GROMACS .gro file of C-alpha atoms in nm:
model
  331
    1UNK     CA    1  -6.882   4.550  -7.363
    2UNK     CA    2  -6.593   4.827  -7.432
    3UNK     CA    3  -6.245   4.712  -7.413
    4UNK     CA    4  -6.224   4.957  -7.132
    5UNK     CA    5  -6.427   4.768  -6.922
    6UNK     CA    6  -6.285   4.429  -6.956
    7UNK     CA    7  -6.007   4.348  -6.735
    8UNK     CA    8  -5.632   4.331  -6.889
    9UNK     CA    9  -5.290   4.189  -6.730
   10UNK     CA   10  -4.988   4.313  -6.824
   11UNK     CA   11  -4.623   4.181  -6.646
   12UNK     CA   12  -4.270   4.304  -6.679
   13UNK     CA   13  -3.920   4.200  -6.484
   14UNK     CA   14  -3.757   4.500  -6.336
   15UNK     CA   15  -3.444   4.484  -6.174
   16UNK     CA   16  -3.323   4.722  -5.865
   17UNK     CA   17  -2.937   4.728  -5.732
   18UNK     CA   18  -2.806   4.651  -5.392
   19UNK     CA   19  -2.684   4.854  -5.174
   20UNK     CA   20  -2.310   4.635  -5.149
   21UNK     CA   21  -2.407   4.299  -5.184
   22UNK     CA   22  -2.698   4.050  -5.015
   23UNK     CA   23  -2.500   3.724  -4.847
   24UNK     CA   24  -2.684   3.407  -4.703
   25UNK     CA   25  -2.526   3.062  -4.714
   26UNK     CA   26  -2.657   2.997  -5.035
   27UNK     CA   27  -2.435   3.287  -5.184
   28UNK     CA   28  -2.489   3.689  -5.289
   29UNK     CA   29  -2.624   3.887  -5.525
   30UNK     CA   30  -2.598   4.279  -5.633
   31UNK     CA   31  -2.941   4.323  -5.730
   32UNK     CA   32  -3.313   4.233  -5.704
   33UNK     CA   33  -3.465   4.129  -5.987
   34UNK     CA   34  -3.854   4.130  -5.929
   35UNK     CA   35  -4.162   4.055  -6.177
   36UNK     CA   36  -4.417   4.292  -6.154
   37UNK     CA   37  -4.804   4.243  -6.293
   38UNK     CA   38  -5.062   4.472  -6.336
   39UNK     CA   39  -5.444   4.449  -6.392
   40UNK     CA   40  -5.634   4.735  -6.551
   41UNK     CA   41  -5.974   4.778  -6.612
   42UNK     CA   42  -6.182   5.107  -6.646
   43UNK     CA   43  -5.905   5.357  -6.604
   44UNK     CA   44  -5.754   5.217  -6.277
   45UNK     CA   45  -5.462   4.987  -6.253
   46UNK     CA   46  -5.348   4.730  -5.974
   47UNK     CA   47  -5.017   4.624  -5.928
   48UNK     CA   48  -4.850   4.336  -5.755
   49UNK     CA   49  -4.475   4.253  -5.728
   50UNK     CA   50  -4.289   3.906  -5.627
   51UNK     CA   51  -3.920   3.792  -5.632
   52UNK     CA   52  -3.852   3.428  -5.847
   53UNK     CA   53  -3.635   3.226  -5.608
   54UNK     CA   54  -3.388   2.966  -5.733
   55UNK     CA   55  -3.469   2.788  -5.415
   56UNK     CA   56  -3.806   2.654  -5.533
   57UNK     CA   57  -3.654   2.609  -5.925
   58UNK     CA   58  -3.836   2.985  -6.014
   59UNK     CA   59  -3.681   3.220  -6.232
   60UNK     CA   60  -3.783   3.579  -6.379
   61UNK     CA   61  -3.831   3.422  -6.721
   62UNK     CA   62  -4.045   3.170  -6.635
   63UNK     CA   63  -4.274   3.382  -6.349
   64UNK     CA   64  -4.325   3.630  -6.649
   65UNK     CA   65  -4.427   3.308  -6.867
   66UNK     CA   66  -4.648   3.236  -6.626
   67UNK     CA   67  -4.832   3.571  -6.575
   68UNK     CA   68  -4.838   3.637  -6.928
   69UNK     CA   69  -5.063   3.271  -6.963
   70UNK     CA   70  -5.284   3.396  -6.751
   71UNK     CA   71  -5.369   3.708  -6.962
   72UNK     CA   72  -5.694   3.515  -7.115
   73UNK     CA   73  -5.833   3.443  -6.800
   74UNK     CA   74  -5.812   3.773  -6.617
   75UNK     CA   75  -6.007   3.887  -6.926
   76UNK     CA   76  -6.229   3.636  -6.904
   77UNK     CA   77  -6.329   3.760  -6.517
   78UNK     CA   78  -6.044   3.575  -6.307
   79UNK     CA   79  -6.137   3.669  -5.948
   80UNK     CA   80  -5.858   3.622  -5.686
   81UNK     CA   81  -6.080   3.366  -5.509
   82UNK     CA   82  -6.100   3.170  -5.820
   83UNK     CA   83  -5.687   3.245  -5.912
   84UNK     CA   84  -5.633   3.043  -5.596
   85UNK     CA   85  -5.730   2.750  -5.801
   86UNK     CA   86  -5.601   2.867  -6.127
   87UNK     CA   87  -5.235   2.884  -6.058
   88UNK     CA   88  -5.007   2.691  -5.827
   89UNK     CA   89  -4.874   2.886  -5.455
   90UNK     CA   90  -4.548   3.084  -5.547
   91UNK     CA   91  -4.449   3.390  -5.681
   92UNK     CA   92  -4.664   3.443  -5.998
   93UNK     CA   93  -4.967   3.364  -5.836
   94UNK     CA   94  -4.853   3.637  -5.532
   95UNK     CA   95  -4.775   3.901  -5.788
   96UNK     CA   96  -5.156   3.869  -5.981
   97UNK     CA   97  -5.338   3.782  -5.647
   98UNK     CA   98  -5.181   4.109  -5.504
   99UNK     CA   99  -5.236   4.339  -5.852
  100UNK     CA  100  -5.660   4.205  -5.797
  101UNK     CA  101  -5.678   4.270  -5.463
  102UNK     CA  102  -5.495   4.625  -5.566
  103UNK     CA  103  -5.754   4.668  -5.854
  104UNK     CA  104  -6.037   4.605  -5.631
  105UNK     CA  105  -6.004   4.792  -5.367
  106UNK     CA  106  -5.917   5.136  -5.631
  107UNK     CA  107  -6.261   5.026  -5.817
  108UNK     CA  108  -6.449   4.992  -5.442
  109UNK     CA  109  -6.305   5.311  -5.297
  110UNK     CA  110  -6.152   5.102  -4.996
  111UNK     CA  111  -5.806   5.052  -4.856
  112UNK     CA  112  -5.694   4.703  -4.865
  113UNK     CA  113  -5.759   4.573  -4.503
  114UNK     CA  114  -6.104   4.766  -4.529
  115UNK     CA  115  -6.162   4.542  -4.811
  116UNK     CA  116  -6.064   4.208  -4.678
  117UNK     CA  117  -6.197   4.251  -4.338
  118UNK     CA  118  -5.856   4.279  -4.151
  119UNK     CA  119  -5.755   4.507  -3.906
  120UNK     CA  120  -5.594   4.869  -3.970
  121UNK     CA  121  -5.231   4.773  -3.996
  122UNK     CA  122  -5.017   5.044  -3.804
  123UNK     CA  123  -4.626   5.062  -3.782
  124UNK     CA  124  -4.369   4.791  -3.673
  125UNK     CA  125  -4.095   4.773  -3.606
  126UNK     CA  126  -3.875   4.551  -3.874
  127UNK     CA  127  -3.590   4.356  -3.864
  128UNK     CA  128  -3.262   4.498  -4.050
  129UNK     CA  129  -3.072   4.235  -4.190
  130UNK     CA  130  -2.672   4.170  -4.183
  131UNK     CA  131  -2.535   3.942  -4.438
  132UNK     CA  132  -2.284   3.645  -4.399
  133UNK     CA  133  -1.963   3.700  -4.410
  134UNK     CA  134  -1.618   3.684  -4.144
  135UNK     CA  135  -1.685   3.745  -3.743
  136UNK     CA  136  -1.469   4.030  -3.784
  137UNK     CA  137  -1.683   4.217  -4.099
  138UNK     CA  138  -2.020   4.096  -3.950
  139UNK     CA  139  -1.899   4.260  -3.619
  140UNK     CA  140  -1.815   4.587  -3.839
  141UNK     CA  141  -2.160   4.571  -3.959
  142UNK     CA  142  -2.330   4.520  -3.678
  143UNK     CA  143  -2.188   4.804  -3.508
  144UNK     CA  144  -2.296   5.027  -3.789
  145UNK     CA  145  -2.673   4.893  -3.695
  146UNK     CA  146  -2.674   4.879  -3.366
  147UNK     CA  147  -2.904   5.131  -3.294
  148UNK     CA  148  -3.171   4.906  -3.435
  149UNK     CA  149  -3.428   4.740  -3.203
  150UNK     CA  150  -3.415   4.432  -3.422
  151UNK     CA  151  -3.125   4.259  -3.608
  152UNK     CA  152  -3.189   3.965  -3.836
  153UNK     CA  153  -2.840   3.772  -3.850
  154UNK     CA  154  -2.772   3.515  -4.146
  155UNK     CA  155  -2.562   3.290  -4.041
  156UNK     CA  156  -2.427   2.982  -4.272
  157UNK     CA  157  -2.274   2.617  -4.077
  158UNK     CA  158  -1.905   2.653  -3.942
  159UNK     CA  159  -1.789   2.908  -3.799
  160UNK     CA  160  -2.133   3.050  -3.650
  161UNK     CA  161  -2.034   3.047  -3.314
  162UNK     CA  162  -1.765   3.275  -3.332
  163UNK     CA  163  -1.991   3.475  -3.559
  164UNK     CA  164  -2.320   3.540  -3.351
  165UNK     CA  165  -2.073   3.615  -3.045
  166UNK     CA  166  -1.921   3.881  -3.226
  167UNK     CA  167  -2.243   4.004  -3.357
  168UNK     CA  168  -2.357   4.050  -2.963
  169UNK     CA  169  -2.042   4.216  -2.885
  170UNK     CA  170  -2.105   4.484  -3.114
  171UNK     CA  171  -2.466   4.486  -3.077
  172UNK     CA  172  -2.535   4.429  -2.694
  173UNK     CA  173  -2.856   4.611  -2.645
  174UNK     CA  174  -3.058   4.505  -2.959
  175UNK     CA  175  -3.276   4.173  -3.016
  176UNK     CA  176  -3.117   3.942  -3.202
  177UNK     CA  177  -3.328   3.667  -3.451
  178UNK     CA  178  -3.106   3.457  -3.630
  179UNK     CA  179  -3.154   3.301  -3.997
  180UNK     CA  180  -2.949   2.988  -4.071
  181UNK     CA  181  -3.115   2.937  -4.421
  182UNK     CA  182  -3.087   2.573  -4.364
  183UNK     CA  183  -2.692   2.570  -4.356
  184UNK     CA  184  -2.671   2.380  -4.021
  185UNK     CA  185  -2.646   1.982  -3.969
  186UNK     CA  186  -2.759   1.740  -3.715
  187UNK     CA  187  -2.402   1.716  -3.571
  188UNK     CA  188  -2.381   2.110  -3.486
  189UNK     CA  189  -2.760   2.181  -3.451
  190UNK     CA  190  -2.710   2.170  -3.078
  191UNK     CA  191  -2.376   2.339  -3.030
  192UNK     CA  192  -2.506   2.660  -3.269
  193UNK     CA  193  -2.827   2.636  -3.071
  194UNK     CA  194  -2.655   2.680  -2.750
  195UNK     CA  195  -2.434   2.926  -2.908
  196UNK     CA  196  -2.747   3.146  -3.037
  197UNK     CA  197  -2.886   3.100  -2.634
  198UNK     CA  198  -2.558   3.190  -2.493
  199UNK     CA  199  -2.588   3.560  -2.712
  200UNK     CA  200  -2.926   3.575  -2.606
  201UNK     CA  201  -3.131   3.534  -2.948
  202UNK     CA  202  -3.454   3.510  -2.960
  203UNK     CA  203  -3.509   3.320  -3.250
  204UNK     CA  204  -3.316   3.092  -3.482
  205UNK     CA  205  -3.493   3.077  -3.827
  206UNK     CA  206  -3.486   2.734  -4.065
  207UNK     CA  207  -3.117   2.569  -3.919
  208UNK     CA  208  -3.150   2.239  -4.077
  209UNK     CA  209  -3.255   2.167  -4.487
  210UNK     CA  210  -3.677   2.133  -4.568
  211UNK     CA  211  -3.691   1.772  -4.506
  212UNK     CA  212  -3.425   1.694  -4.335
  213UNK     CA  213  -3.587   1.860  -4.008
  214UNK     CA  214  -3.664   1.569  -3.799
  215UNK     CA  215  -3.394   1.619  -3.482
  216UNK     CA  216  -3.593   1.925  -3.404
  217UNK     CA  217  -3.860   1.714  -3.259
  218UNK     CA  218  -3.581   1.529  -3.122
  219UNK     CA  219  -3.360   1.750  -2.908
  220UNK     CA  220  -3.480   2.032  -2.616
  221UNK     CA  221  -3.494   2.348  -2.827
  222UNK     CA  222  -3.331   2.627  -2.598
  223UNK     CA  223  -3.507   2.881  -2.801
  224UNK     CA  224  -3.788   2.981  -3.052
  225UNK     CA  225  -3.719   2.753  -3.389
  226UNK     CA  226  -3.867   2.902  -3.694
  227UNK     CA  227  -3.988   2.760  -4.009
  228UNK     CA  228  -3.939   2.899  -4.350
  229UNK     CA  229  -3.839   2.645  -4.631
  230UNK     CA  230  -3.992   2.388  -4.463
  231UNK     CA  231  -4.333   2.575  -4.456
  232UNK     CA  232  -4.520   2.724  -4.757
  233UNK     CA  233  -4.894   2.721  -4.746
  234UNK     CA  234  -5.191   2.570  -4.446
  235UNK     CA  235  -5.131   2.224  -4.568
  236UNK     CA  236  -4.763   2.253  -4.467
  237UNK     CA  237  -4.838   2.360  -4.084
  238UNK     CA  238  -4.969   2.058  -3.937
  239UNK     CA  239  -4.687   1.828  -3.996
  240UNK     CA  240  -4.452   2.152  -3.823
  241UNK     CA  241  -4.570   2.118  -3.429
  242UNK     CA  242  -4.341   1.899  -3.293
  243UNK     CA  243  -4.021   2.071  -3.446
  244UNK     CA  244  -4.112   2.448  -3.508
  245UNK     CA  245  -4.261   2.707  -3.247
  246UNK     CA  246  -4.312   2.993  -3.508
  247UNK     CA  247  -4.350   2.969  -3.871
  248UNK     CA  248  -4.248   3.245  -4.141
  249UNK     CA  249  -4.486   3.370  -4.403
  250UNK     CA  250  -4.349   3.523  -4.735
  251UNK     CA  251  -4.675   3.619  -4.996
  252UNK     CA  252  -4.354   3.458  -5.258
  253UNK     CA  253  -4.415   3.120  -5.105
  254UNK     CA  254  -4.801   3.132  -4.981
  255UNK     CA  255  -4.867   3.277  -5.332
  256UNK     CA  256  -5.030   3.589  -5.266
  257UNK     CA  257  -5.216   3.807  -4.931
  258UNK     CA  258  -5.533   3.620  -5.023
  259UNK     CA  259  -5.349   3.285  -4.927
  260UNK     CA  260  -5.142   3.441  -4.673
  261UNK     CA  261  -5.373   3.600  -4.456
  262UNK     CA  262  -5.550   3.284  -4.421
  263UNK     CA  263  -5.246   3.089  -4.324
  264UNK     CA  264  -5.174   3.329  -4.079
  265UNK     CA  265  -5.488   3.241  -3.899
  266UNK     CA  266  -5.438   2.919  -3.947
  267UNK     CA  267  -5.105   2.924  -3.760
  268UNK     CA  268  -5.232   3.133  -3.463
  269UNK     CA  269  -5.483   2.845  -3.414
  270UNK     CA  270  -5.210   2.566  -3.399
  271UNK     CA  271  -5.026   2.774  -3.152
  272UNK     CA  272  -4.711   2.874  -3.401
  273UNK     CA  273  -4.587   3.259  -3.344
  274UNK     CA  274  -4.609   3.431  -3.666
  275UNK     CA  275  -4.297   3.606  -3.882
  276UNK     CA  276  -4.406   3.778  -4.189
  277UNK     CA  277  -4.056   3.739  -4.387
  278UNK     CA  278  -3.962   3.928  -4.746
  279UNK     CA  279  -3.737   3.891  -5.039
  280UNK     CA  280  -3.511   4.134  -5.126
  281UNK     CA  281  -3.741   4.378  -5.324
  282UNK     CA  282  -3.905   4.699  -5.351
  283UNK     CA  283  -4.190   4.848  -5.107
  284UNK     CA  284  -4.444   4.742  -5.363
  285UNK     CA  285  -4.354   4.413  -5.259
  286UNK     CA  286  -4.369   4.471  -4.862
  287UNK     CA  287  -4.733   4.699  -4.883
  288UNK     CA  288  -4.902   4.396  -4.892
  289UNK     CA  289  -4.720   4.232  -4.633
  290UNK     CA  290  -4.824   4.464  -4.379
  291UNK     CA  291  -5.205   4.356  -4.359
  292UNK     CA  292  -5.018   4.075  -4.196
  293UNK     CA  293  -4.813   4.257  -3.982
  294UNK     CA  294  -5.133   4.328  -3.678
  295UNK     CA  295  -5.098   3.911  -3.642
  296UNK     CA  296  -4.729   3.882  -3.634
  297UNK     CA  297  -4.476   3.854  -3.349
  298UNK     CA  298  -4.181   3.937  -3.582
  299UNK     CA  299  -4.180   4.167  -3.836
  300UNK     CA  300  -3.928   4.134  -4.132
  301UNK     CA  301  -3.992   4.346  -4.419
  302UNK     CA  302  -3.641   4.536  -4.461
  303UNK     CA  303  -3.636   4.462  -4.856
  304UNK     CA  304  -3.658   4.807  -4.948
  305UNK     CA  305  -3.355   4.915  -4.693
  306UNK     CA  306  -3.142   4.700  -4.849
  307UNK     CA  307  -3.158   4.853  -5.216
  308UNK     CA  308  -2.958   5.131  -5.388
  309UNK     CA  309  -3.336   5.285  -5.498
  310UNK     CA  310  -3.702   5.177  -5.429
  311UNK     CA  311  -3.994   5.255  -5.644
  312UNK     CA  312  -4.159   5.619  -5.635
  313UNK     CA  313  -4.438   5.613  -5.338
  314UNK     CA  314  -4.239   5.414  -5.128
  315UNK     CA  315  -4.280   5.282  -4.789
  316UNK     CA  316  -4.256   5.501  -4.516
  317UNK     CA  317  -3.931   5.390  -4.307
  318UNK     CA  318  -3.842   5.577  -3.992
  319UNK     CA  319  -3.542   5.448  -3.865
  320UNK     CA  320  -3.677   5.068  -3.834
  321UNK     CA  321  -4.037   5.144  -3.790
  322UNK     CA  322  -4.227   5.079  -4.106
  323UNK     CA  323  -4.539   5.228  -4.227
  324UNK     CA  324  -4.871   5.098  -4.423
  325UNK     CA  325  -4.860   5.244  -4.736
  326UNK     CA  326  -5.013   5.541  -4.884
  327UNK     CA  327  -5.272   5.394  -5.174
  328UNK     CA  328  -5.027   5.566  -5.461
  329UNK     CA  329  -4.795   5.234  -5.375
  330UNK     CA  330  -5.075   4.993  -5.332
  331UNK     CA  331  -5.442   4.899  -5.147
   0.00000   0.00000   0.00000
């Protein structure tokens, strides 16, 4: 066997700036800093990206550790049915399962969703995000995005009140889904709640801390509740259908499409609504997100709108309708 012909993984970190800065309650950053992998074999390359997250103890260093361990193994014929077992859900294994799934469909001559048996994705609208901050500058913000369909507000414990009402004020025609990135506490769940139902928001995204989610199941929910922290893989749904009506999935947390797709399935069948959700990163990282876009009520994949720059072969974004991508990004 030529070296040609035996598979190789290579992984870098790259790092993209922000547009401004990215604010949730857990603070900001300037810049994305994503770890990419690649898989060649016989003159083609795949390529996968993911996004470390301090939430779940990740960090560039040790997601490129953990790629570059893997090296013997995608020599030795890794497959990304057996890299399911191989690595732990998170973002190393999402960046290699989506570089294979890349590779393979270049070496079959498919698109992606050809490939996997999934419907033709086609474009969606996406949420546009506006970051935490004062009533007063997320009102300025807003009013700068207003023409969007769909707004994704963060939002971050005291204070929210006054903030989503401002948002609506400046906003009054577009659909509003709200991310609380588990800032909120049992003793204002309610009054935020009824404060997100009196601006007429859809959704309200993760308001209390993973495991600390109980008075969901507890209270009358006035609207759509949305996991994200609190849900990762399949074997985190079931536990989720007394205090969530829609659960988001991120490739970062499910570990990959491969994983992914299946959990989206798995959550139509329990009767959750389905948000595929993104880091801040480049369009390499949302291309695979999109095979899960024909199965999901909200679409969230504004990464790339957020950046200074994105990669070369970028999405297609019109406005806040989003495109599959063209196979010189990835599938």
């Amino acid at each position: 066997m030529t070296s040609s012909k035996v598979p190789s993984l290579s992984a870098r970190i790259e790092r993209f700036p922000i547009a401004g800065s990215f604010t949730i309650s857990r603070g900001a950053k300037t810049e994305a800093v994503t770890v990419v992998a690649e898989v060649s074999q016989n003159g083609l390359t795949g390529r996968g990206e993911c996004v470390p997250y301090p939430r779940y103890s990740e960090t560039p260093e040790a997601t490129l550790a953990a790629l570059q361990a893997m090296q013997d193994a995608v020599a030795g014929g890794l497959t990304r049915q057996t890299l399911q077992a191989a690595m732990p859900p998170g973002a190393a294994r999402n960046a290699l399962d989506c570089a294979l799934i890349d590779l393979e469909a270049k070496s079959a001559g498919l698109r992606a969703w050809s490939l996997l048996d999934r419907p033709v994705p086609g474009e969606r609208t996406t949420a546009y995000t506006i970051s935490l901050g004062t009533p007063d500058a997320m009102a300025a913000a807003t009013a700068r995005a207003a023409h969007r369909p769909l707004l994704k507000i963060k939002l971050g414990g005291e204070g929210d009140a006054e903030r989503i009402a401002a948002v609506r004020k400046a906003a009054p025609e577009s659909e509003l889904i709200v991310d609380a990135n588990e800032a909120w506490t049992e003793a204002n769940l309610e009054r935020n709640l009824a404060a997100c139902d009196a601006a007429g928001v859809t959704l309200v995204e993760q308001p209390l801390p993973a495991g600390k989610d109980d008075a969901l199941a507890r209270i009358r929910r006035p609207l759509a509740v949305c996991a994200d922290e609190s849900v990762h893989d399949r074997g985190s749904l079931a536990p989720l259908r007394e205090r969530y009506d829609a659960v988001n999935i991120k490739l970062d947390k499910t570990g990959g499409l491969t994983e992914a797709l299946a959990m989206a399935d798995a959550a139509q069948a329990l009767g959750f609504e389905i948000m595929i959700g993104c880091m801040v990163a480049t369009s390499l990282s949302m291309a695979p997100a999109m095979l899960v876009t024909p199965q999901a009520r909200f679409v969230d994949l504004d990464g790339p709108l957020l950046l200074a720059r994105d990669r070369d072969h970028a999405l297609r974004y019109d406005g806040s309708l989003v495109y599959p991508p063209d196979a010189s990004l990835w599938g």
